[in-house]
Coordinates of C-alpha atoms in Angstrom, one line a residue:
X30 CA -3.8 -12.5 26.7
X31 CA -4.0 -11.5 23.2
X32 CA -5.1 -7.8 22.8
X33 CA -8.3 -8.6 21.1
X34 CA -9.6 -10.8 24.4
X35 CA -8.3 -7.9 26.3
X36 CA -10.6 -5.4 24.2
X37 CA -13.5 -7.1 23.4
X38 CA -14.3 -9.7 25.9
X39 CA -12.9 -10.4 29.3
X40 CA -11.2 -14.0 30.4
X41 CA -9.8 -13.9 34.1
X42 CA -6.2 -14.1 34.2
X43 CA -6.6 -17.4 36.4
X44 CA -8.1 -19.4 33.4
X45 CA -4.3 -19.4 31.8
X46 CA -3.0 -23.0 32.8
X47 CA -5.5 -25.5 33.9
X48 CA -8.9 -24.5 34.6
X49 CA -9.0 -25.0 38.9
X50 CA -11.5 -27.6 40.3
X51 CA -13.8 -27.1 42.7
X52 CA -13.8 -29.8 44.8
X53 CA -17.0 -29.0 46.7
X54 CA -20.0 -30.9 46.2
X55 CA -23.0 -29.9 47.2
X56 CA -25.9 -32.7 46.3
X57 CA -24.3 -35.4 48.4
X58 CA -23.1 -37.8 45.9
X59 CA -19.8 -38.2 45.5
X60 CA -19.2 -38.0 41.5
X61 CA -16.4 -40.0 39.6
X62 CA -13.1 -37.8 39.9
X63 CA -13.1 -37.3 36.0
X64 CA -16.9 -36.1 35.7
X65 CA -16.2 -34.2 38.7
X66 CA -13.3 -32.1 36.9
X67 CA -15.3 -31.7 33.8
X68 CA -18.2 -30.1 35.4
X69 CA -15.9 -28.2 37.6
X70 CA -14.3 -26.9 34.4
X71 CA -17.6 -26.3 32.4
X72 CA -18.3 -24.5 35.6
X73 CA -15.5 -22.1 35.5
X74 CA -15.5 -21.1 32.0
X75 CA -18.5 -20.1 32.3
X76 CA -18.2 -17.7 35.3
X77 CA -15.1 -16.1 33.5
X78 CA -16.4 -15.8 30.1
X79 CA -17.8 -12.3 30.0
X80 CA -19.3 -10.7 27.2
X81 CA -18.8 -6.9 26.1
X82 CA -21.9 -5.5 24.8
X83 CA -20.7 -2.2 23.5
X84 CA -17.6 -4.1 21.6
X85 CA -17.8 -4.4 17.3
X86 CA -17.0 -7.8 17.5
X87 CA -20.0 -9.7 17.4
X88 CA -20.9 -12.1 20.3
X89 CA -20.5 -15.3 18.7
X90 CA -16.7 -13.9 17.7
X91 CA -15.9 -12.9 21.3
X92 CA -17.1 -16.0 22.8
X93 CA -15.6 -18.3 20.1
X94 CA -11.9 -16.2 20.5
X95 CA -12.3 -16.4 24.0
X96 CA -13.1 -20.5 23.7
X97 CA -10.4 -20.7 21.5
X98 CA -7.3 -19.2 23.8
X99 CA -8.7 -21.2 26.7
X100 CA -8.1 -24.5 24.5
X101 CA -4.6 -23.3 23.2
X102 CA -3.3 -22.0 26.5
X103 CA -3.6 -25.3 28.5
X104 CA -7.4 -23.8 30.3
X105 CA -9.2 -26.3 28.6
X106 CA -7.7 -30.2 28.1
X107 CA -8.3 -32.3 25.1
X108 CA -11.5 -34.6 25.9
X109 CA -12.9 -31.4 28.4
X110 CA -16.5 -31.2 27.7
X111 CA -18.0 -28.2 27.2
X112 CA -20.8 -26.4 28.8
X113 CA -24.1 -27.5 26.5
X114 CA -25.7 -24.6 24.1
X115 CA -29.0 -24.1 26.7
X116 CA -26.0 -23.5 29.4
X117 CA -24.1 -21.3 27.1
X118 CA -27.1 -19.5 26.2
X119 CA -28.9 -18.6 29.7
X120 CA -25.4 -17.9 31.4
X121 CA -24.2 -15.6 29.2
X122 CA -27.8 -14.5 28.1
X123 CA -27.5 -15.3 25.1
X124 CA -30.2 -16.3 22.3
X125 CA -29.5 -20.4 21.6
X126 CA -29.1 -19.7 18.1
X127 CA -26.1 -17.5 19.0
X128 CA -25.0 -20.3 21.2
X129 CA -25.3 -22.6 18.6
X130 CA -23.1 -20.6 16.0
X131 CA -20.5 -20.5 18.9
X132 CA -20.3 -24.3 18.9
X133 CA -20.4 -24.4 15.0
X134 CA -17.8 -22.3 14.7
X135 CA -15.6 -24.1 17.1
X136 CA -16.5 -27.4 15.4
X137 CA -15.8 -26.0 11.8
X138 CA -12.0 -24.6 12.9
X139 CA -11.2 -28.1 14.6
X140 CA -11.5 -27.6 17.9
X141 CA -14.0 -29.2 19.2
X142 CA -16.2 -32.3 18.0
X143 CA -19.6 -32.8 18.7
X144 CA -21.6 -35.8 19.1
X145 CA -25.6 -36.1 18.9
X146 CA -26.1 -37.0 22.9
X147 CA -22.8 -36.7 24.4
X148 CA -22.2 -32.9 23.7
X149 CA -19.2 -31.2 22.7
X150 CA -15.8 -32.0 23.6
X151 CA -12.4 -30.0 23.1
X152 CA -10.8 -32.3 20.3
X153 CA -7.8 -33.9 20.2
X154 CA -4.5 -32.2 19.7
X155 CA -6.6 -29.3 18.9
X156 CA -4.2 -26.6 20.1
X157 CA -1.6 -27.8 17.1
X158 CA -4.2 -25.9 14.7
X159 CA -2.6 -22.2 16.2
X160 CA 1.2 -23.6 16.9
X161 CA 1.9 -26.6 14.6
X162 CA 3.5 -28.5 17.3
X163 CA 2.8 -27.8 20.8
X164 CA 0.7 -25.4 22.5
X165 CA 2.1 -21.8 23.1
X166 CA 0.4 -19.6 25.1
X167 CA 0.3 -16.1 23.5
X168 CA 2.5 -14.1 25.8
X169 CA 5.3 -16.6 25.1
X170 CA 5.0 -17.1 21.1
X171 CA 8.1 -16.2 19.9
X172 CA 8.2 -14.9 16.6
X173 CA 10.6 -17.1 15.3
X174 CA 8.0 -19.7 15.9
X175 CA 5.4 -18.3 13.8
X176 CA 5.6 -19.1 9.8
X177 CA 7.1 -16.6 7.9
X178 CA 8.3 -15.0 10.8
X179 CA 12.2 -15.4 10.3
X180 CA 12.0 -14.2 6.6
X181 CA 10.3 -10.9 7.7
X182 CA 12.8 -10.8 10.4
X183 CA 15.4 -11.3 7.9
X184 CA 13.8 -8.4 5.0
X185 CA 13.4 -6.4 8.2
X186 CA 17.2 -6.1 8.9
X187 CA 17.8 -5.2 5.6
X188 CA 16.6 -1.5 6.6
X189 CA 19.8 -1.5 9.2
X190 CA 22.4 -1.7 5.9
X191 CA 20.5 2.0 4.7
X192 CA 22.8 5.1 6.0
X193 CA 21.1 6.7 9.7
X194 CA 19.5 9.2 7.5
X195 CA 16.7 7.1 5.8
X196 CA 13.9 7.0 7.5
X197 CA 12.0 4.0 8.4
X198 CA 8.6 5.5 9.1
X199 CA 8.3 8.4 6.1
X200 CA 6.6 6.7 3.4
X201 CA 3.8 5.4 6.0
X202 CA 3.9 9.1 7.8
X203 CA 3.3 10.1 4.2
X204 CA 0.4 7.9 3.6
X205 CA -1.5 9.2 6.5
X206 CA -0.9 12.8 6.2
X207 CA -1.5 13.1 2.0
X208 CA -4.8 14.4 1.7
X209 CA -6.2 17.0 -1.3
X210 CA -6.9 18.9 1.4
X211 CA -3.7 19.7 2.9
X212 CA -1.6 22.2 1.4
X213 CA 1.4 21.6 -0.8
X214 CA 0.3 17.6 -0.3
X215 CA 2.6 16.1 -3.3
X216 CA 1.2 13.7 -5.8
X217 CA -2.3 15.1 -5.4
X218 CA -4.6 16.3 -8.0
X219 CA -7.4 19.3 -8.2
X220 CA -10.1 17.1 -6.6
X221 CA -11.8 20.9 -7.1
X222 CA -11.4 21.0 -10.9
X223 CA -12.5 17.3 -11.3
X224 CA -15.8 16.8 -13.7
X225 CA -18.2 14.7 -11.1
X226 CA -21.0 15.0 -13.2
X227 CA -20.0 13.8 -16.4
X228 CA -18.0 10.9 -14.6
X229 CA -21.1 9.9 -12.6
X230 CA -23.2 9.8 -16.0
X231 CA -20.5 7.2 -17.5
X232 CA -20.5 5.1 -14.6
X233 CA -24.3 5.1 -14.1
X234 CA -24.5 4.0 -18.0
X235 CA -22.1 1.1 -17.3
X236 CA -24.0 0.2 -14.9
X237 CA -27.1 0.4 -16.5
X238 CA -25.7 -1.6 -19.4
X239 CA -23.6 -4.0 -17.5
X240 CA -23.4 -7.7 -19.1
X241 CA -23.3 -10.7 -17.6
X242 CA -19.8 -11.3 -18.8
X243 CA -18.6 -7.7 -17.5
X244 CA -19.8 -8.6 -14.1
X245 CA -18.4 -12.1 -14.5
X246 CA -14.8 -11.6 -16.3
X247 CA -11.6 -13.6 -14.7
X248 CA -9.2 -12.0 -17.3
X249 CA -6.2 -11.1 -14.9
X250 CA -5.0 -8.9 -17.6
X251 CA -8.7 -6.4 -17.8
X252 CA -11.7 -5.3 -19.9
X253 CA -9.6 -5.7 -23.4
X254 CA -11.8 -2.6 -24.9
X255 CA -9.7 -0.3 -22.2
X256 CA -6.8 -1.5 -23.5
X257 CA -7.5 -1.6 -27.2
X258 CA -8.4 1.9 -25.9
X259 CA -5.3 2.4 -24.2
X260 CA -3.1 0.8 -26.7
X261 CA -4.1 3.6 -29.1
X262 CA -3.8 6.7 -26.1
X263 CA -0.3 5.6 -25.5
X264 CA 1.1 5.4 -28.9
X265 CA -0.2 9.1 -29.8
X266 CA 0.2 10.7 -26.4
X267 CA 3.5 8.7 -25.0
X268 CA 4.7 7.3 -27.9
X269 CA 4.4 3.4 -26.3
X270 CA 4.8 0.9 -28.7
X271 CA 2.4 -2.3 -27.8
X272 CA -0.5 -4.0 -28.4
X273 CA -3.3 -4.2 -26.1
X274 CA -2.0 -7.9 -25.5
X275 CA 0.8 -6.3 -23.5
X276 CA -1.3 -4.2 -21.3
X277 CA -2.3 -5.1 -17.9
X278 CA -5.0 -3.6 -16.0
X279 CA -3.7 -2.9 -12.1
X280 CA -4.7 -0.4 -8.9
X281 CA -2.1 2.0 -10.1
X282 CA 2.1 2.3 -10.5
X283 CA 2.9 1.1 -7.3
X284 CA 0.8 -2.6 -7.1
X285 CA 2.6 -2.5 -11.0
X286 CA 5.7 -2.2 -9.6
X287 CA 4.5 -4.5 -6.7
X288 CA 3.6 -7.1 -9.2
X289 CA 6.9 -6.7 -11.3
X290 CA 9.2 -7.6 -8.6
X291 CA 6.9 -10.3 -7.8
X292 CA 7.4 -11.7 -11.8
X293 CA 11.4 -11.0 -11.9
X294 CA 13.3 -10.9 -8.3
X295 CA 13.4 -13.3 -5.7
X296 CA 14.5 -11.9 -2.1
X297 CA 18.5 -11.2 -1.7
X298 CA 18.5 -10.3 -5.8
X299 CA 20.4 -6.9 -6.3
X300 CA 18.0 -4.2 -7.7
X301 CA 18.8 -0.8 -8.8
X302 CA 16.8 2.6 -7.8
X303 CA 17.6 6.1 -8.4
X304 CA 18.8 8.1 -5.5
X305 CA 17.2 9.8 -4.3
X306 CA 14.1 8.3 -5.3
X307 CA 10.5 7.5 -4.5
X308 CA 9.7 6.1 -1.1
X309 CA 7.0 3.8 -2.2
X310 CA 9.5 1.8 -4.8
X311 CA 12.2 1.8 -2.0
X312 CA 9.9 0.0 0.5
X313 CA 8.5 -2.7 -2.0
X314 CA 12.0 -3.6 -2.4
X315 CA 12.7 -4.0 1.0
X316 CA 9.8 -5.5 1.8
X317 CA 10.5 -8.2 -0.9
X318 CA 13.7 -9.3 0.9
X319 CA 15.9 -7.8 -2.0
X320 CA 19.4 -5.8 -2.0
X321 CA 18.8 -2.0 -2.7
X322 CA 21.4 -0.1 -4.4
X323 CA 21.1 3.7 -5.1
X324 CA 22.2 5.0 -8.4
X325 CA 23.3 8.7 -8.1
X326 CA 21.6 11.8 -10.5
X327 CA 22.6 14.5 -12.4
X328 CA 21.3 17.0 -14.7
X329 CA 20.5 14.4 -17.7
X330 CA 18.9 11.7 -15.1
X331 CA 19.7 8.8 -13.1
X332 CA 23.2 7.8 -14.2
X333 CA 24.1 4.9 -16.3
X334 CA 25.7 2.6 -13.6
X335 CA 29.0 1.3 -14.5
X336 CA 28.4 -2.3 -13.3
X337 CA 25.2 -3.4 -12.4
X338 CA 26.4 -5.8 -9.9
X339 CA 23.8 -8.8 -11.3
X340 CA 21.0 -6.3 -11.0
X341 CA 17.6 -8.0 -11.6
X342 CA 15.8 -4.4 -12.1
X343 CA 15.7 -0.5 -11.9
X344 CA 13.9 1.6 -11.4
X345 CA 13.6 5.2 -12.7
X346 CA 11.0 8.2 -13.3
X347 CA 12.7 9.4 -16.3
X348 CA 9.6 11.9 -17.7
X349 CA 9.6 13.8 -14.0
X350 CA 12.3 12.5 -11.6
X351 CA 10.7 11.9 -8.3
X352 CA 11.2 13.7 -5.6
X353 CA 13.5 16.3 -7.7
X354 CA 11.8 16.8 -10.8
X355 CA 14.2 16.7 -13.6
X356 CA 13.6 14.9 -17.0
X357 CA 16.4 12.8 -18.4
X358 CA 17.3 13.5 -21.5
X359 CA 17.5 11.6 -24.6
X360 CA 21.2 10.7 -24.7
X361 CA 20.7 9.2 -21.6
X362 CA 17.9 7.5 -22.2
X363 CA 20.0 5.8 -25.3
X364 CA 22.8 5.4 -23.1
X365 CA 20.3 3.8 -20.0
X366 CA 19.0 1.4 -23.0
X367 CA 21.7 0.2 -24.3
X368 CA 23.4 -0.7 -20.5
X369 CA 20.2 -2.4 -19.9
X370 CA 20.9 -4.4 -23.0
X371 CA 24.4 -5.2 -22.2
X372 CA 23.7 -6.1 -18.8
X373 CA 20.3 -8.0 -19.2
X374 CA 18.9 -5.6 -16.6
X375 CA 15.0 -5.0 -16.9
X376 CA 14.1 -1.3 -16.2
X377 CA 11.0 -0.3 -14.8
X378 CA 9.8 3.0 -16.1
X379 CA 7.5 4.8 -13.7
X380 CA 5.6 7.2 -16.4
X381 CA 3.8 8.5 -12.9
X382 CA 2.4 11.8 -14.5
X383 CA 4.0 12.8 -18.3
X384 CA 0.6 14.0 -19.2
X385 CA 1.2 17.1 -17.4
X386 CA 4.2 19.5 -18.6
X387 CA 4.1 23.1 -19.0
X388 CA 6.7 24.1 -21.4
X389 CA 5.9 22.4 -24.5
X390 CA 5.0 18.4 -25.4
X391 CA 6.0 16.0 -23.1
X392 CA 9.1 14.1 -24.7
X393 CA 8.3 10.5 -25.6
X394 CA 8.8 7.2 -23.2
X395 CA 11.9 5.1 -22.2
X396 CA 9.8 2.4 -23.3
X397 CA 8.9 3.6 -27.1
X398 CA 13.0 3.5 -27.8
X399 CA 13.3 0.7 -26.6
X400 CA 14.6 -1.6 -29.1
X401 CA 15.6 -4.7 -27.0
X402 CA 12.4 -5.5 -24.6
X403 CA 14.5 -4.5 -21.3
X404 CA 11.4 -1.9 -20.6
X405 CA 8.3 -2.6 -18.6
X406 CA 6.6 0.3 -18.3
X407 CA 3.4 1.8 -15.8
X408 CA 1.4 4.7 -15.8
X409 CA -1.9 5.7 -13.9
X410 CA -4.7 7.2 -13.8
X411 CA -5.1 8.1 -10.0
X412 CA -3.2 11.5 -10.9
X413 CA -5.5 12.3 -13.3
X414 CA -8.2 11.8 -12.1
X415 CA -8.9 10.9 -8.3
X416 CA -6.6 8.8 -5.7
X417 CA -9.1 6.6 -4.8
X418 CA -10.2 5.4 -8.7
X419 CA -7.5 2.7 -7.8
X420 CA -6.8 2.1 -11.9
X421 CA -3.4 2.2 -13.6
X422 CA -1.7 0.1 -16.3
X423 CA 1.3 -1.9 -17.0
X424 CA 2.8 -2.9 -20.3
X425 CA 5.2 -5.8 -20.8
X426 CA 7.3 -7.3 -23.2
X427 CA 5.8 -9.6 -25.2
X428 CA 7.6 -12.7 -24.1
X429 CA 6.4 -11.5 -20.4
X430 CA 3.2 -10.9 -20.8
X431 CA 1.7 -15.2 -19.8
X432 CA 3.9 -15.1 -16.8
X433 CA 2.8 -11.8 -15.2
X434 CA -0.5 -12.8 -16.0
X435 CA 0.1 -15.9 -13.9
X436 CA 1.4 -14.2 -11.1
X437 CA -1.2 -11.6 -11.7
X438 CA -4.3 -14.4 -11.2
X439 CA -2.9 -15.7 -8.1
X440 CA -2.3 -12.2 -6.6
X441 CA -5.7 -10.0 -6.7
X442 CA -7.6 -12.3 -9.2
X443 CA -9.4 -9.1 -11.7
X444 CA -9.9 -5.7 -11.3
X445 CA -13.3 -4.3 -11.2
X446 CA -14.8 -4.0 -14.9
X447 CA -17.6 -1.7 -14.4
X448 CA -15.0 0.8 -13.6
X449 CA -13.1 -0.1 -16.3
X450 CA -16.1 0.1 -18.4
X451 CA -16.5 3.8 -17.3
X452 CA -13.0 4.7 -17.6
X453 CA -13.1 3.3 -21.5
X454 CA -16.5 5.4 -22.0
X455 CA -14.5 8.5 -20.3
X456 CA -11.7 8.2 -22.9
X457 CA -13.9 7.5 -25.9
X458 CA -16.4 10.4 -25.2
X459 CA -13.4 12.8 -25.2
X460 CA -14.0 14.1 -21.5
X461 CA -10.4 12.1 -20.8
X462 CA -8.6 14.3 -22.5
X463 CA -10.6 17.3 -22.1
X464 CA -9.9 17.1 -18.5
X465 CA -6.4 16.7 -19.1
X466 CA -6.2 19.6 -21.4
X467 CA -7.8 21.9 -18.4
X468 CA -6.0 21.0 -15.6
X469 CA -3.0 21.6 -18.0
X470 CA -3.6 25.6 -18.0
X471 CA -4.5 25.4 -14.4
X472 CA -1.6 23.4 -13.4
X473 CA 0.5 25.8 -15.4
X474 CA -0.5 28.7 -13.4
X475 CA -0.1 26.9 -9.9
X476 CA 3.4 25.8 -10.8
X477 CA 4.1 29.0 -11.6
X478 CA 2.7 30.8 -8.7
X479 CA 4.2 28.5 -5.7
X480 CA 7.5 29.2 -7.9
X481 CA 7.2 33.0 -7.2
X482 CA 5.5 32.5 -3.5
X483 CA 9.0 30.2 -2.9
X484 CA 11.5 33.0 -4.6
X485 CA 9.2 35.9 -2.7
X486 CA 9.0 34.5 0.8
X487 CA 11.5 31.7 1.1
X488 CA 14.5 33.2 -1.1
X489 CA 16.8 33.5 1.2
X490 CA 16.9 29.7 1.8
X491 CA 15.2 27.8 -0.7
X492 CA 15.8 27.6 -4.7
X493 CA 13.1 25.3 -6.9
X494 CA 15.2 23.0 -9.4
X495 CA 12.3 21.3 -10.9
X496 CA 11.1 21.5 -14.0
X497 CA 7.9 22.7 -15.1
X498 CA 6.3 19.4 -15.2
X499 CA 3.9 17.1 -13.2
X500 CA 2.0 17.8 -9.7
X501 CA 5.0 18.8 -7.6
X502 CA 8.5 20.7 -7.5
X503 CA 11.4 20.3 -5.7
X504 CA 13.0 23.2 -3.2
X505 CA 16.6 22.9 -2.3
X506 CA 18.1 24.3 0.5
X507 CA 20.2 27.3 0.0
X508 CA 22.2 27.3 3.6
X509 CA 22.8 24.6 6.1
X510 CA 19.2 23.0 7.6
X511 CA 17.1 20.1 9.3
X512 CA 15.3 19.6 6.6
X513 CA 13.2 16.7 8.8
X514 CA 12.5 19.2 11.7
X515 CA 11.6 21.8 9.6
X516 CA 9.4 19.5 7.9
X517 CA 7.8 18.3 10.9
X518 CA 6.8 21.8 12.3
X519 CA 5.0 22.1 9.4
X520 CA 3.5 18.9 9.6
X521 CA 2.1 20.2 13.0
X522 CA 0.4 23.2 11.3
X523 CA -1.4 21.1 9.0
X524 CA 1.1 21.5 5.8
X525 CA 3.1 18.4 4.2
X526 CA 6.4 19.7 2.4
X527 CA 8.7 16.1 2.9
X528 CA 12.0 16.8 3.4
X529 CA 14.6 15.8 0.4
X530 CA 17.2 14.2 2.7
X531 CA 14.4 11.6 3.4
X532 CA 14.8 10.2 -0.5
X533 CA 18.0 9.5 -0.3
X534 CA 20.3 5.7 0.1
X535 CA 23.6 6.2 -0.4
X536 CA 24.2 9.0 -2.0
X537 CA 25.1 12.5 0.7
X538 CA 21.8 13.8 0.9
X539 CA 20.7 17.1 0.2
X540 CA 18.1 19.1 2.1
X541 CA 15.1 20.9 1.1
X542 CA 11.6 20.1 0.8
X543 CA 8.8 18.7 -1.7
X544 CA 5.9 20.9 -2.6
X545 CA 2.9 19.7 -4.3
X546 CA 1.0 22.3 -6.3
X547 CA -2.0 20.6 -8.3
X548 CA -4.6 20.3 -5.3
X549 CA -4.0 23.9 -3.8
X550 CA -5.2 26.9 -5.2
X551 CA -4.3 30.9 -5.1
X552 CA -5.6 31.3 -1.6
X553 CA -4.9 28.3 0.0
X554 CA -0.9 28.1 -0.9
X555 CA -0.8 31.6 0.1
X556 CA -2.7 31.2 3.1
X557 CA 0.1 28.2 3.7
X558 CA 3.2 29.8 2.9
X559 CA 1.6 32.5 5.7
X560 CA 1.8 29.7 8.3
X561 CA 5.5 28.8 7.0
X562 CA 6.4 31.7 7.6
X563 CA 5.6 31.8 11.2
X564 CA 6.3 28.0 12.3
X565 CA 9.5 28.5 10.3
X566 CA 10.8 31.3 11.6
X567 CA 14.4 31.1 13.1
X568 CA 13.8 27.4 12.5
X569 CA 14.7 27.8 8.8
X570 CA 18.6 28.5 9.4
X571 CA 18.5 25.5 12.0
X572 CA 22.0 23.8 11.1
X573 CA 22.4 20.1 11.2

């Protein structure tokens, strides 16, 4: 039985197969065989059918499901008539009009037809709606007979060509542990610092001045005014060179990214990452069904690769290499450009969070040197502002831009424009980059103090490499370790430091951790380093 019957609303094991007939009859007449059966069966489901009243799933959804698996698991035969909506209704005590939704719903999904005197009766060849052939009863669907099944399967078995060391489970361990609230979380910004009043006064205006077509727009590409704005904020802050005819509005870097493979790979395509490099870009390319190749670092970057095997696309941080922090320098840049060029390879640039750098301007992006159109680049504002804003941006090559917005429209449609309307009103008012300015100083500060708390208290077996930039720093490890266990003990006191060797394809992994500074202040990282400290312990020199 599938779980949700098993949850929600109860069908005795015996009504799998053919629903049994009672062959009693208890008014004397001896009824045709075939009406006999049928009120036998009508009978039967009714005395199984039983209703949870404390469940979410609303009654007509329980009782419906439950219809449903009888049909497709042989309980109930093409032609079986049903019990009537009065029957339905006092048996299960039920309102009618509950009843009646039941049978409407039944009817509207194709299994069942009803006719004005004779009642309702399981339709033909109804089961083939779930199967496409021939009934299956749930416990014996295989999954190779489901639709898309075998090309999961097959994207799926892609993870058993990655070394023993990468982790299948990280990124979504990850997801469920990030929160602003848990020290050293990476990625995550000063939710403390963030300007809630001002914000709420530019939202409650576009909301208060909302149009018709604001509400209305099906422009897959955004509300053009935040990217006329954005057009301008990225030529003076990132050096971007594009129009706002290149720029796509999207939930943030990774649905970019999402949406880029979508536009330029198909599955078993050969696509390029830097490794290590950041979990979420690695799993959208094996969830897409396409052949991951790590390209190694070193102190300028990712390195240029010197054959890119038919590589469709890679992918690089260059501003703040992710997880280790370094920022590639402008001959490699030149050098990454002009391989992209030979090669036809499109790179994506992940521009995740150049506003923030703490030794000077942020240098200028990939994409602005480009000269050949081999650059798509994305950039958000989720690490500005808050994770849940959902709002980001994409910019294409010009000859690109009709094609993503196809794939775009058949995707996720629009984004929301009052929010976009907001965001434009936050960028034009000047509290954008007023914000940016102060979390600047006070990510400056942070950086530098979980620096000092890691040289102070963890000296002895952790040195930072990163570079003052963005909202975390990279720790290696100074002596042999398990970086994962390690990591995990901490995970059990409530502090997320991901371990390095986790990041990593094909290159020999290194160990040592991932600390994110922006969302923790003074007392709370050294509050947290205290617990390291003491859930570390003799732990920290565990050899692997």
């Amino acid at each position: 039985m599938p779980k949700l019957l098993g949850e929600f609303l109860t069908v005795n094991s015996a009504m799998d197969g053919p629903l049994p007939i009672d062959e009693s009859n208890h008014f004397g007449a001896q009824p045709k065989p075939r009406r006999r059966q049928a009120r036998a069966s009508r009978a039967r489901l009714l005395e199984f059918l039983v209703i949870n009243r404390q469940s979410p799933v609303t009654v007509v959804d329980q009782v419906a499901t439950a219809i449903e698996h009888l049909i497709v698991t042989g309980g109930l035969k093409s032609g079986d008539l049903l019990p009537s909506t009065r029957e339905l209704a006092r048996t299960l005590d039920i309102a009618r009009a509950t009843a009646l939704s039941v049978i409407a719903r039944l009817s509207a999904e194709g299994f069942v037809e009803t006719r004005v005197g004779s009642g309702s009766r399981v339709r033909e060849r109804s089961t083939d709606l779930l199967t496409g052939s021939a009934a299956l009863a749930p416990s014996s669907l295989k999954r190779s007979q489901v639709p898309g099944a075998v090309a999961i399967q097959q994207r799926v078995a892609l993870l058993d060509t990655l070394p023993k060391h990468v982790s299948r489970s990280t990124s979504l361990m990850d997801l469920q542990s990030l929160s602003v609230a848990t020290p050293f979380a990476p990625g995550m910004p000063a939710i403390d610092q963030f300007p809630y009043h001002s914000w709420s006064d530019f939202c409650a205006k576009s909301w208060k001045h909302a149009t018709a077509a604001m509400l209305e727009t099906r422009d897959p590409a955004g509300y053009r005014p935040l990217r006329e704005a954005l057009a301008g904020y990225l030529a003076s802050a990132r050096g971007v060179r594009c129009t706002a005819d290149q720029i796509i509005i999207v939930s943030g870097a990774q649905h970019a990214f999402d949406l880029t493979l979508r536009v330029l790979t198909q599955p078993g395509d050969r696509v390029l990452i830097e490794d290590p490099g950041f979990l979420g870009a690695r799993n959208a390319m094996l969830s897409a069904g396409l052949n991951l190749r790590g390209v190694p670092l070193d102190e300028e970057g990712v390195m240029v690769p010197d054959d890119n095997g038919g590589a469709k696309l890679l992918y690089t941080t260059p501003s703040h290499q992710y997880p280790m922090g370094r920022t590639m320098s402008l001959a490699r840049r030149r050098a990454l450009l002009e391989w992209a060029h030979r090669t036809s390879c499109f790179i994506f640039e992940d521009d995740y969070s150049s506003e923030f750098r703490y030794d000077g301007k942020p240098l200028p992006s990939l994409q602005g040197s480009d000269e050949y159109s081999r650059v798509i680049y994305a950039g958000t504002f989720n690490k500005i502002m808050f994770p849940s804003l959902r709002l980001g941006y994409l910019v294409v090559p010009e000859e690109l831009v009709d094609v993503f917005l196809s794939i775009r429209t058949w995707s996720d449609g629009c984004p929301p424009g009052v929010i976009q309307a907001a965001m434009l009103q936050f960028i034009e008012r000047g509290a954008f980059y007023s914000h940016i300015r102060r979390l600047r100083e006070i990510y400056a500060a942070r950086h530098s103090l979980l620096c000092e708390l890691i040289s102070q208290r963890m000296g002895l077996m952790l040195s930072v490499i990163s570079d003052p930039a963005g909202l975390n720093l990279a720790a290696v490890a100074k002596r042999p370790m398990d970086d994962v266990a390690l990591s995990r003990r901490a995970r059990n006191a409530n502090i997320v430091c991901p371990p390095l060797s986790q990041y990593y394809v094909h290159v020999e992994p290194q160990c040592g951790f991932q600390f994110g500074f922006a969302s923790s202040n003074e007392a709370q990282m050294k509050a947290a380093m205290d617990r390291l400290e003491v859930v570390w312990g003799q732990g920290a020199s565990t050899t692997t």
